[in-house]
Short mmCIF file of C-alpha atoms and ligand atoms in Angstrom, two decimals:
data_model
loop_
_atom_site.label_atom_id
_atom_site.label_comp_id
_atom_site.label_asym_id
_atom_site.label_seq_id
_atom_site.Cartn_x
_atom_site.Cartn_y
_atom_site.Cartn_z
CA MET A 1 72.74 167.87 60.96
CA ASP A 2 73.18 171.62 61.72
CA TYR A 3 71.74 173.12 58.67
CA GLN A 4 72.46 176.73 59.57
CA LYS A 5 76.28 175.88 59.99
CA LEU A 6 76.00 173.90 56.78
CA SER A 7 74.67 176.91 54.99
CA LYS A 8 77.26 179.27 56.29
CA GLU A 9 79.88 176.87 55.31
CA LEU A 10 78.53 176.59 51.79
CA SER A 11 78.17 180.69 51.54
CA TYR A 12 81.83 180.65 52.44
CA ALA A 13 82.78 178.11 49.89
CA LEU A 14 80.39 179.29 47.04
CA ARG A 15 80.77 183.11 47.71
CA HIS A 16 84.26 183.60 48.70
CA ALA A 17 86.59 180.76 48.83
CA PRO A 18 85.90 178.09 46.30
CA HIS A 19 89.44 177.44 45.81
CA GLU A 20 90.07 176.26 49.57
CA TYR A 21 87.50 173.34 48.57
CA GLU A 22 89.19 172.78 45.38
CA LEU A 23 86.01 174.02 43.48
CA GLU A 24 85.98 176.00 40.31
CA LEU A 25 82.95 178.11 39.87
CA ASP A 26 81.33 178.46 36.33
CA GLU A 27 80.48 181.88 34.92
CA GLN A 28 76.98 181.80 36.82
CA GLY A 29 78.66 180.72 39.97
CA TRP A 30 77.67 176.93 39.74
CA VAL A 31 79.53 174.00 41.04
CA PRO A 32 78.83 170.15 40.48
CA ILE A 33 77.17 168.91 43.76
CA LYS A 34 79.36 165.78 43.52
CA GLN A 35 82.48 167.92 43.88
CA LEU A 36 81.32 169.84 46.69
CA LEU A 37 80.13 166.74 48.63
CA LEU A 38 83.67 165.26 48.12
CA SER A 39 85.25 168.13 49.31
CA LEU A 40 82.92 168.57 52.31
CA HIS A 41 83.43 164.92 53.18
CA GLU A 42 87.17 165.79 53.83
CA GLN A 43 86.00 167.37 57.26
CA ARG A 44 85.01 165.25 59.89
CA LYS A 45 82.04 167.31 60.88
CA TRP A 46 80.53 167.15 57.24
CA ARG A 47 81.52 163.56 56.31
CA ALA A 48 77.90 162.27 56.34
CA VAL A 49 76.52 165.29 54.22
CA THR A 50 74.23 164.13 51.32
CA GLU A 51 72.74 165.79 48.41
CA GLU A 52 69.37 165.34 50.19
CA ASP A 53 70.95 167.48 53.21
CA LEU A 54 71.63 170.25 50.74
CA HIS A 55 67.98 170.51 49.69
CA THR A 56 66.86 170.30 53.27
CA MET A 57 69.17 172.97 54.12
CA ILE A 58 67.73 175.29 51.33
CA ALA A 59 64.12 174.59 52.07
CA LEU A 60 64.65 175.16 56.02
CA SER A 61 66.56 178.67 55.36
CA GLU A 62 64.82 181.71 56.32
CA LYS A 63 66.47 183.30 53.30
CA LYS A 64 66.91 181.80 49.75
CA ARG A 65 70.88 182.00 49.65
CA HIS A 66 71.54 178.84 47.45
CA GLU A 67 70.01 177.28 44.53
CA ILE A 68 70.17 173.52 42.99
CA ASN A 69 69.53 172.75 39.37
CA GLN A 70 70.62 169.87 37.29
CA GLY A 71 73.18 168.59 39.95
CA LYS A 72 74.89 171.79 40.43
CA ILE A 73 74.72 174.36 43.39
CA ARG A 74 75.34 177.84 43.40
CA ALA A 75 75.04 180.76 45.75
CA LEU A 76 72.57 183.44 44.47
CA TYR A 77 74.33 186.63 45.85
CA GLY A 78 76.86 187.64 48.04
CA HIS A 79 80.12 187.03 45.86
CA SER A 80 83.58 188.35 46.69
CA VAL A 81 85.63 186.02 44.52
CA THR A 82 87.80 187.79 41.79
CA GLN A 83 86.09 186.07 38.84
CA LYS A 84 82.99 188.13 38.21
CA ILE A 85 79.95 186.18 38.31
CA GLN A 86 77.44 186.75 35.58
CA LYS A 87 74.02 187.45 36.72
CA GLU A 88 70.88 187.98 34.86
CA GLU A 89 69.90 191.45 33.97
CA LYS A 90 66.27 192.21 34.98
CA GLU A 91 64.02 195.23 34.87
CA PRO A 92 63.65 196.27 38.86
CA PRO A 93 60.32 197.39 40.59
CA ALA A 94 59.83 201.15 40.71
CA HIS A 95 61.75 201.32 44.26
CA LEU A 96 64.19 199.24 45.89
CA PHE A 97 65.46 199.69 49.51
CA HIS A 98 68.90 199.46 51.24
CA GLY A 99 69.42 199.27 55.05
CA THR A 100 73.02 200.34 56.19
CA PRO A 101 74.66 201.59 59.47
CA GLN A 102 74.14 205.32 60.20
CA ARG A 103 78.00 205.53 60.48
CA PHE A 104 78.02 204.75 56.57
CA LEU A 105 75.11 207.46 55.44
CA ASP A 106 77.60 210.52 54.58
CA SER A 107 79.81 208.43 52.45
CA ILE A 108 76.93 206.97 50.62
CA LEU A 109 75.19 210.34 49.94
CA ALA A 110 78.48 211.54 48.55
CA SER A 111 79.43 208.73 46.60
CA GLY A 112 76.62 206.33 46.05
CA LEU A 113 76.29 202.69 46.82
CA VAL A 114 79.46 200.97 45.80
CA PRO A 115 79.88 197.08 46.32
CA LYS A 116 82.73 197.39 48.91
CA GLY A 117 83.96 193.84 49.39
CA ARG A 118 81.39 192.13 47.12
CA GLN A 119 80.88 191.99 43.43
CA TYR A 120 77.68 193.83 43.48
CA VAL A 121 75.86 196.38 45.55
CA HIS A 122 73.03 194.45 47.35
CA LEU A 123 69.39 196.13 47.43
CA SER A 124 66.14 194.93 48.92
CA GLU A 125 62.67 194.65 47.31
CA ASP A 126 61.07 195.46 50.54
CA VAL A 127 61.47 197.55 53.63
CA GLN A 128 61.43 194.68 56.09
CA THR A 129 64.11 192.94 54.23
CA ALA A 130 66.49 196.27 54.08
CA GLN A 131 65.89 196.75 57.81
CA GLN A 132 67.04 193.23 58.51
CA VAL A 133 70.21 193.82 56.46
CA GLY A 134 70.98 196.92 58.43
CA LYS A 135 70.32 195.50 61.65
CA ARG A 136 73.20 192.95 61.17
CA ARG A 137 75.63 195.94 61.87
CA ASP A 138 73.40 198.56 63.70
CA ASP A 139 70.54 198.28 66.05
CA HIS A 140 68.98 201.62 64.52
CA PRO A 141 69.96 201.34 60.68
CA VAL A 142 69.24 204.08 58.12
CA LEU A 143 66.97 203.01 55.50
CA LEU A 144 67.55 204.35 51.92
CA ARG A 145 65.07 204.15 49.11
CA ILE A 146 66.42 203.78 45.57
CA ASP A 147 64.45 205.20 42.80
CA ALA A 148 65.05 202.15 40.79
CA ARG A 149 62.66 202.75 37.88
CA GLN A 150 64.31 205.95 36.79
CA ALA A 151 67.92 204.37 37.09
CA TRP A 152 66.96 201.69 34.92
CA GLN A 153 65.15 204.18 32.46
CA ASP A 154 68.63 206.00 32.58
CA GLY A 155 70.81 202.67 31.72
CA VAL A 156 71.81 201.75 35.33
CA LYS A 157 71.87 197.72 35.09
CA PHE A 158 69.98 195.87 37.82
CA TYR A 159 70.16 191.85 38.40
CA HIS A 160 68.08 189.30 40.09
CA GLY A 161 69.49 187.83 43.16
CA ASN A 162 66.31 186.16 44.43
CA GLU A 163 62.62 187.20 45.28
CA LEU A 164 63.92 189.73 47.87
CA VAL A 165 67.38 190.59 46.80
CA TRP A 166 68.47 192.77 43.97
CA LEU A 167 71.92 193.48 42.70
CA ALA A 168 73.54 196.64 41.10
CA ASP A 169 77.02 197.39 39.85
CA HIS A 170 76.91 200.88 41.49
CA VAL A 171 73.97 203.42 42.40
CA GLN A 172 74.73 206.83 41.98
CA LYS A 173 73.67 209.30 44.69
CA GLU A 174 70.98 210.97 42.64
CA TYR A 175 68.93 207.92 42.93
CA ILE A 176 68.99 207.61 46.58
CA SER A 177 67.14 209.12 49.31
CA VAL A 178 66.80 208.48 52.86
CA TYR A 179 63.40 206.55 53.50
C1 HQG B 1 78.16 199.94 52.65
C2 HQG B 1 73.48 189.61 53.45
C3 HQG B 1 80.18 203.63 52.62
C4 HQG B 1 76.75 199.35 52.53
C5 HQG B 1 72.60 190.74 53.69
C6 HQG B 1 77.03 198.06 53.60
C7 HQG B 1 72.59 191.07 52.17
C8 HQG B 1 79.06 202.06 51.77
C9 HQG B 1 78.23 197.73 53.28
C10 HQG B 1 73.77 190.74 51.55
C11 HQG B 1 79.16 202.63 50.60
C12 HQG B 1 78.77 196.56 52.38
C13 HQG B 1 74.82 191.95 51.37
C14 HQG B 1 79.72 204.04 50.65
C15 HQG B 1 77.94 200.80 50.24
N1 HQG B 1 80.42 204.38 51.63
N2 HQG B 1 79.55 202.57 52.91
N3 HQG B 1 79.85 204.75 49.33
N4 HQG B 1 78.37 202.04 49.54
N5 HQG B 1 78.25 200.95 51.57
O1 HQG B 1 77.76 193.09 53.79
O2 HQG B 1 74.20 194.97 51.64
O3 HQG B 1 72.55 186.95 55.30
O4 HQG B 1 79.07 193.69 51.52
O5 HQG B 1 75.41 200.06 53.05
O6 HQG B 1 71.44 190.20 54.18
O7 HQG B 1 75.05 195.04 53.85
O8 HQG B 1 74.90 186.85 54.03
O9 HQG B 1 76.61 194.55 51.77
O10 HQG B 1 76.58 198.37 54.57
O11 HQG B 1 71.71 190.46 51.53
O12 HQG B 1 72.79 185.87 52.90
O13 HQG B 1 78.97 198.89 52.79
O14 HQG B 1 74.79 189.91 52.55
O15 HQG B 1 72.90 188.41 53.20
O16 HQG B 1 78.49 195.58 53.17
O17 HQG B 1 74.64 192.69 52.57
P1 HQG B 1 78.00 194.06 52.50
P2 HQG B 1 74.99 194.50 52.43
P3 HQG B 1 73.45 186.87 53.89
#
């Protein structure tokens, strides 16, 4: 079983295209595992996938992208579906980080961080994670530091993604500096 491919397929289904899999996300993005498996089994390459494989996939992944609880599974972040996924609001650490390609810097410093194609802006708890996120699109990404505590005190909402990923609706430019 190629667990990395399975993880990518699930991220696509649970973040972006549940209807292609005849799935309905609930308000927090959960779907019943039984329904997901029924849908995956229609594809030849996934006809033997079991619930056990989903647990193994999560355990083997270098990032915590998916979560299983009481017979359901969800993507923890990254959604682009039109139905807004409700995330748990949480007080952030004093600083958060964001890695981005050089070419986006001027625009971000002018208008802040906006979610673009996803539902939320994605922020990293540590510099190393931000670096990895930025490197997806630029060998020498820019690292931004977000004054999350100040933003939180000013009423900006932050949400929990996983241990390393935080979400926000929009981060205004006054809280952003080049790290
Ligand atoms: C940029 C992956 C211009 C922003 C990653 C980013 C992450 C602006 C891009 C997760 C802007 C959106 C999300 C502005 C933001 N002007 N550009 N005003 N505001 N941007 O992919 O944060 O591996 O939607 O800097 O690791 O790169 O898939 O967000 O470059 O955790 O699990 O617009 O996805 O996780 O790109 O990545 P994305 P992201 P997985």
